[in-house]
Structure formats: C-alpha cells, structure tokens
Amino acid sequence: DAGVIQSPRHEVTEMGQEVTLRCKPISGHNSLFWYRQTMMRGLELLIYFNNNVPIDDSGMPEDRFSAKMPNASFSTLKIQPSEPRDSAVYFCASTGGAANQPQHFGDGTRLSIL
Amino acid sequence: GNSVTQMEGPVTLSEEAFLTINCTYTATGYPSLFWYVQYPGEGLQLLLKATKADDKGSNKGFEATYRKETTSFHLEKGSVQVSDSAVYFCALSRANQAGTALIFGKGTTLSVSS
C-alpha cells in the first residue's frame, strides 16, 4: 500500500513568496494532521481534519498559515507571505478508525525560507 | 490536561548495550500509548503500541509495557545496534476518541557507536 505522500520533498524560496505544501493521505483514512518540526520547538501539531473538516487549528502560528482539505485524498498547507522563521520540516500524517490506531507519517517537506 | 514527558537526551551507548528510554504520561481515562522512531531525513514511523494497562508492545527487539499504576511506558532493548541510532518519540492518544491528535513527547536522540 502507498503511504502518506507529501510534495515537494524540499522547497527553497525567498521571503515574501507564497509556499504551498501538499499531502495525499492513505486511502481510506479519514483523519489528517499537519505537523511542523524544528530543533528549537520539536514536533508541533498545526491543524487536523476529520472527514475533510478542520477540527482543531489552534496550533497554526498566525494568519499567514492556512490549510484546506477539499476532498478525502488531498490536503494543502499554505504560507503567505513566507518568513525565514517558517523554515522547518513539515509533516503530514493520516489515520483511520479507532482511537488506538496509529498515525502514519509522510517523509516531510523540508522548507527553507531565505 | 494530557501530556507526555520523556527523558532528555542525547543517549549515547556502545553497540550491544542495554537501552532504556523513560516515558511517563498524564491523562484522563485510558489512553493508547505509542513509541515512534525517526531516522535521519525521514518521517516518524510507528515502532510499537499498547492499548490497555499491562499490555506489552514489541517490535524489532524493542519492548514497552503499559503501566497504569506508575503512568509509564518505558522503551527498552536488550542489545542496541548502530542502526538503532535515531530519535524516539513517546506519544498518547486520548481515550475513546477516534480521529484526535496524538500528544507527543519532545523526543530522545539515541546515538549508538560500534
């Protein structure tokens, strides 16, 4: 089975540019999570969706960040405008079913804002 | 509220040494508990899990037992290998709530030398 697929794997862009990160969850999973990982702050939950509906976005750092899930097989995380402090590895994860089911993570997008 | 506390790293061991990484949690109800591993440049992978008290999760020589009386889920391995060098995360999911976010510890870096 295909795992969680994220694109791009690496992104380097200049401050002020719009950045869009993409995620395809595992087929049949109905919950999707976006995380950010930095050396300073560790792994932070940004937002998660159940059945394509955003449930908790309290981890989104500010209004420059937005996330959408237009259907069960696709989600985007957008940063506009981007800033150097947004540089991090962004992970997407998905899960389905009961509370004891684990989350499956993608390989992440390494984002560098110059 | 729910939380996870892991021992701080880094943990540095020689090959074939015994490994323990401590993890304690605070939670209401009966959460499920997980250990994830992150190898350099990759996403998090599920290592093992336990869903109720006294359950023992095991995988690849790693073990952890769900201890409700001490609210702990310590990770152990009898003989580590260089290939075990990675970051290890303890996590819990809220009891009986499907599709909710995991709560992660800050991660413990393990470095094994030959």
PDB file of N, CA and C in Angstrom, chain A residues 9 31 33 35 37 41-43 45 48 50 91 95 97-108 110, chain B residues 32 34 36 38 41-46 49 51 89 93-102 104-106:
ATOM      1  N   ARG A   9       9.495  17.449  -1.650  1.00  0.00           N
ATOM      2  CA  ARG A   9      10.338  16.973  -0.547  1.00  0.00           C
ATOM      3  C   ARG A   9      11.198  18.099  -0.002  1.00  0.00           C
ATOM      4  N   SER A  31      -8.760  10.851   8.938  1.00  0.00           N
ATOM      5  CA  SER A  31      -8.188  11.952   9.736  1.00  0.00           C
ATOM      6  C   SER A  31      -6.823  12.300   9.172  1.00  0.00           C
ATOM      7  N   PHE A  33      -3.429  15.126   9.619  1.00  0.00           N
ATOM      8  CA  PHE A  33      -2.753  16.011  10.562  1.00  0.00           C
ATOM      9  C   PHE A  33      -1.575  16.692   9.862  1.00  0.00           C
ATOM     10  N   TYR A  35       1.972  18.697  10.893  1.00  0.00           N
ATOM     11  CA  TYR A  35       2.908  18.994  11.969  1.00  0.00           C
ATOM     12  C   TYR A  35       4.072  19.814  11.412  1.00  0.00           C
ATOM     13  N   GLN A  37       8.241  20.565  12.470  1.00  0.00           N
ATOM     14  CA  GLN A  37       9.332  20.122  13.334  1.00  0.00           C
ATOM     15  C   GLN A  37      10.524  21.038  13.176  1.00  0.00           C
ATOM     16  N   ARG A  41      11.743  23.879  18.760  1.00  0.00           N
ATOM     17  CA  ARG A  41      10.403  23.653  19.298  1.00  0.00           C
ATOM     18  C   ARG A  41       9.934  22.202  19.208  1.00  0.00           C
ATOM     19  N   GLY A  42      10.750  21.364  18.555  1.00  0.00           N
ATOM     20  CA  GLY A  42      10.353  19.964  18.439  1.00  0.00           C
ATOM     21  C   GLY A  42       9.210  19.792  17.458  1.00  0.00           C
ATOM     22  N   LEU A  43       8.349  18.822  17.733  1.00  0.00           N
ATOM     23  CA  LEU A  43       7.241  18.470  16.848  1.00  0.00           C
ATOM     24  C   LEU A  43       5.982  19.177  17.336  1.00  0.00           C
ATOM     25  N   LEU A  45       1.893  20.185  16.511  1.00  0.00           N
ATOM     26  CA  LEU A  45       0.689  19.985  15.709  1.00  0.00           C
ATOM     27  C   LEU A  45       0.177  21.344  15.252  1.00  0.00           C
ATOM     28  N   TYR A  48      -5.623  19.693  12.380  1.00  0.00           N
ATOM     29  CA  TYR A  48      -6.027  18.394  11.890  1.00  0.00           C
ATOM     30  C   TYR A  48      -7.478  18.404  11.426  1.00  0.00           C
ATOM     31  N   ASN A  50     -10.955  15.916  10.391  1.00  0.00           N
ATOM     32  CA  ASN A  50     -11.701  14.657  10.394  1.00  0.00           C
ATOM     33  C   ASN A  50     -12.730  14.735   9.282  1.00  0.00           C
ATOM     34  N   PHE A  91       5.423  17.921   8.319  1.00  0.00           N
ATOM     35  CA  PHE A  91       4.958  16.548   8.138  1.00  0.00           C
ATOM     36  C   PHE A  91       3.440  16.512   8.041  1.00  0.00           C
ATOM     37  N   THR A  95      -4.678   8.873   9.694  1.00  0.00           N
ATOM     38  CA  THR A  95      -5.104   7.705  10.446  1.00  0.00           C
ATOM     39  C   THR A  95      -6.574   7.473  10.182  1.00  0.00           C
ATOM     40  N   GLY A  97     -10.261   5.104  11.659  1.00  0.00           N
ATOM     41  CA  GLY A  97     -10.833   4.175  12.605  1.00  0.00           C
ATOM     42  C   GLY A  97     -10.714   4.591  14.042  1.00  0.00           C
ATOM     43  N   ALA A  98     -10.387   3.640  14.891  1.00  0.00           N
ATOM     44  CA  ALA A  98     -10.487   3.826  16.335  1.00  0.00           C
ATOM     45  C   ALA A  98      -9.346   4.655  16.898  1.00  0.00           C
ATOM     46  N   ALA A  99      -9.532   5.037  18.179  1.00  0.00           N
ATOM     47  CA  ALA A  99      -8.548   5.885  18.840  1.00  0.00           C
ATOM     48  C   ALA A  99      -7.215   5.172  19.013  1.00  0.00           C
ATOM     49  N   ASN A 100      -7.190   3.839  18.999  1.00  0.00           N
ATOM     50  CA  ASN A 100      -5.919   3.156  19.214  1.00  0.00           C
ATOM     51  C   ASN A 100      -5.166   2.889  17.922  1.00  0.00           C
ATOM     52  N   GLN A 101      -5.648   3.440  16.834  1.00  0.00           N
ATOM     53  CA  GLN A 101      -4.931   3.279  15.575  1.00  0.00           C
ATOM     54  C   GLN A 101      -3.821   4.310  15.459  1.00  0.00           C
ATOM     55  N   PRO A 102      -2.639   3.907  15.020  1.00  0.00           N
ATOM     56  CA  PRO A 102      -1.515   4.855  14.952  1.00  0.00           C
ATOM     57  C   PRO A 102      -1.651   5.800  13.771  1.00  0.00           C
ATOM     58  N   GLN A 103      -0.934   6.890  13.851  1.00  0.00           N
ATOM     59  CA  GLN A 103      -0.828   7.802  12.723  1.00  0.00           C
ATOM     60  C   GLN A 103       0.312   7.338  11.822  1.00  0.00           C
ATOM     61  N   HIS A 104       0.113   7.509  10.526  1.00  0.00           N
ATOM     62  CA  HIS A 104       1.133   7.183   9.537  1.00  0.00           C
ATOM     63  C   HIS A 104       1.649   8.488   8.955  1.00  0.00           C
ATOM     64  N   PHE A 105       2.959   8.663   9.011  1.00  0.00           N
ATOM     65  CA  PHE A 105       3.569   9.919   8.608  1.00  0.00           C
ATOM     66  C   PHE A 105       4.150   9.834   7.196  1.00  0.00           C
ATOM     67  N   GLY A 106       4.093  10.968   6.501  1.00  0.00           N
ATOM     68  CA  GLY A 106       4.841  11.114   5.264  1.00  0.00           C
ATOM     69  C   GLY A 106       6.299  11.409   5.565  1.00  0.00           C
ATOM     70  N   ASP A 107       7.097  11.520   4.505  1.00  0.00           N
ATOM     71  CA  ASP A 107       8.524  11.777   4.669  1.00  0.00           C
ATOM     72  C   ASP A 107       8.845  13.247   4.916  1.00  0.00           C
ATOM     73  N   GLY A 108       7.840  14.104   4.827  1.00  0.00           N
ATOM     74  CA  GLY A 108       8.045  15.503   5.175  1.00  0.00           C
ATOM     75  C   GLY A 108       8.481  16.366   4.013  1.00  0.00           C
ATOM     76  N   ARG A 110      10.993  19.598   3.558  1.00  0.00           N
ATOM     77  CA  ARG A 110      11.987  20.457   4.211  1.00  0.00           C
ATOM     78  C   ARG A 110      11.921  21.831   3.559  1.00  0.00           C
TER      79      ARG A 110
ATOM     80  N   SER B  32      -4.362   5.177  24.638  1.00  0.00           N
ATOM     81  CA  SER B  32      -3.437   4.271  23.975  1.00  0.00           C
ATOM     82  C   SER B  32      -2.064   4.934  23.954  1.00  0.00           C
ATOM     83  N   PHE B  34       2.072   4.937  22.427  1.00  0.00           N
ATOM     84  CA  PHE B  34       2.850   4.602  21.233  1.00  0.00           C
ATOM     85  C   PHE B  34       4.311   5.021  21.428  1.00  0.00           C
ATOM     86  N   TYR B  36       7.257   6.034  18.601  1.00  0.00           N
ATOM     87  CA  TYR B  36       7.611   6.267  17.217  1.00  0.00           C
ATOM     88  C   TYR B  36       9.132   6.443  17.122  1.00  0.00           C
ATOM     89  N   GLN B  38      12.232   8.060  14.481  1.00  0.00           N
ATOM     90  CA  GLN B  38      12.536   8.903  13.323  1.00  0.00           C
ATOM     91  C   GLN B  38      14.009   8.767  12.977  1.00  0.00           C
ATOM     92  N   GLY B  41      16.464  12.305   8.266  1.00  0.00           N
ATOM     93  CA  GLY B  41      15.909  12.652   6.964  1.00  0.00           C
ATOM     94  C   GLY B  41      14.586  11.987   6.637  1.00  0.00           C
ATOM     95  N   GLU B  42      13.989  11.305   7.599  1.00  0.00           N
ATOM     96  CA  GLU B  42      12.743  10.593   7.335  1.00  0.00           C
ATOM     97  C   GLU B  42      11.634  11.067   8.270  1.00  0.00           C
ATOM     98  N   GLY B  43      10.405  10.621   7.965  1.00  0.00           N
ATOM     99  CA  GLY B  43       9.288  10.891   8.849  1.00  0.00           C
ATOM    100  C   GLY B  43       9.266   9.921  10.023  1.00  0.00           C
ATOM    101  N   LEU B  44       8.285  10.114  10.904  1.00  0.00           N
ATOM    102  CA  LEU B  44       8.156   9.238  12.054  1.00  0.00           C
ATOM    103  C   LEU B  44       7.523   7.917  11.630  1.00  0.00           C
ATOM    104  N   GLN B  45       8.017   6.839  12.196  1.00  0.00           N
ATOM    105  CA  GLN B  45       7.458   5.514  11.932  1.00  0.00           C
ATOM    106  C   GLN B  45       7.004   4.914  13.258  1.00  0.00           C
ATOM    107  N   LEU B  46       5.867   4.251  13.216  1.00  0.00           N
ATOM    108  CA  LEU B  46       5.410   3.570  14.416  1.00  0.00           C
ATOM    109  C   LEU B  46       6.368   2.435  14.757  1.00  0.00           C
ATOM    110  N   LYS B  49       3.094  -0.227  20.008  1.00  0.00           N
ATOM    111  CA  LYS B  49       1.984   0.411  20.701  1.00  0.00           C
ATOM    112  C   LYS B  49       1.399  -0.523  21.748  1.00  0.00           C
ATOM    113  N   THR B  51      -2.497  -0.677  24.018  1.00  0.00           N
ATOM    114  CA  THR B  51      -3.794  -0.025  24.079  1.00  0.00           C
ATOM    115  C   THR B  51      -4.490  -0.150  25.424  1.00  0.00           C
ATOM    116  N   PHE B  89      10.211   8.932  19.942  1.00  0.00           N
ATOM    117  CA  PHE B  89       9.129   9.749  20.488  1.00  0.00           C
ATOM    118  C   PHE B  89       8.101   8.853  21.165  1.00  0.00           C
ATOM    119  N   SER B  93      -2.701   8.777  22.734  1.00  0.00           N
ATOM    120  CA  SER B  93      -3.929   9.258  22.114  1.00  0.00           C
ATOM    121  C   SER B  93      -5.019   9.253  23.162  1.00  0.00           C
ATOM    122  N   ARG B  94      -5.911  10.212  23.039  1.00  0.00           N
ATOM    123  CA  ARG B  94      -6.953  10.367  24.035  1.00  0.00           C
ATOM    124  C   ARG B  94      -7.892   9.173  23.975  1.00  0.00           C
ATOM    125  N   ALA B  95      -8.283   8.710  25.132  1.00  0.00           N
ATOM    126  CA  ALA B  95      -9.071   7.501  25.216  1.00  0.00           C
ATOM    127  C   ALA B  95     -10.408   7.666  24.507  1.00  0.00           C
ATOM    128  N   ASN B  96     -10.763   6.644  23.752  1.00  0.00           N
ATOM    129  CA  ASN B  96     -12.096   6.537  23.180  1.00  0.00           C
ATOM    130  C   ASN B  96     -12.471   7.714  22.290  1.00  0.00           C
ATOM    131  N   GLN B  97     -11.487   8.353  21.734  1.00  0.00           N
ATOM    132  CA  GLN B  97     -11.777   9.461  20.835  1.00  0.00           C
ATOM    133  C   GLN B  97     -11.054   9.215  19.529  1.00  0.00           C
ATOM    134  N   ALA B  98     -11.765   8.647  18.605  1.00  0.00           N
ATOM    135  CA  ALA B  98     -11.163   8.389  17.307  1.00  0.00           C
ATOM    136  C   ALA B  98     -10.897   9.690  16.581  1.00  0.00           C
ATOM    137  N   GLY B  99      -9.830   9.698  15.808  1.00  0.00           N
ATOM    138  CA  GLY B  99      -9.547  10.863  14.977  1.00  0.00           C
ATOM    139  C   GLY B  99      -9.083  12.062  15.744  1.00  0.00           C
ATOM    140  N   THR B 100      -8.540  11.885  16.933  1.00  0.00           N
ATOM    141  CA  THR B 100      -7.962  13.016  17.655  1.00  0.00           C
ATOM    142  C   THR B 100      -6.445  12.978  17.548  1.00  0.00           C
ATOM    143  N   ALA B 101      -5.840  14.136  17.788  1.00  0.00           N
ATOM    144  CA  ALA B 101      -4.398  14.234  17.611  1.00  0.00           C
ATOM    145  C   ALA B 101      -3.659  13.479  18.697  1.00  0.00           C
ATOM    146  N   LEU B 102      -2.506  12.930  18.333  1.00  0.00           N
ATOM    147  CA  LEU B 102      -1.606  12.358  19.311  1.00  0.00           C
ATOM    148  C   LEU B 102      -0.909  13.474  20.084  1.00  0.00           C
ATOM    149  N   PHE B 104       2.629  14.171  21.693  1.00  0.00           N
ATOM    150  CA  PHE B 104       3.989  13.644  21.627  1.00  0.00           C
ATOM    151  C   PHE B 104       4.867  14.199  22.733  1.00  0.00           C
ATOM    152  N   GLY B 105       5.812  13.387  23.183  1.00  0.00           N
ATOM    153  CA  GLY B 105       6.908  13.898  23.977  1.00  0.00           C
ATOM    154  C   GLY B 105       7.889  14.632  23.082  1.00  0.00           C
ATOM    155  N   LYS B 106       8.918  15.209  23.672  1.00  0.00           N
ATOM    156  CA  LYS B 106       9.862  16.040  22.921  1.00  0.00           C
ATOM    157  C   LYS B 106      10.885  15.235  22.135  1.00  0.00           C
TER     158      LYS B 106
END
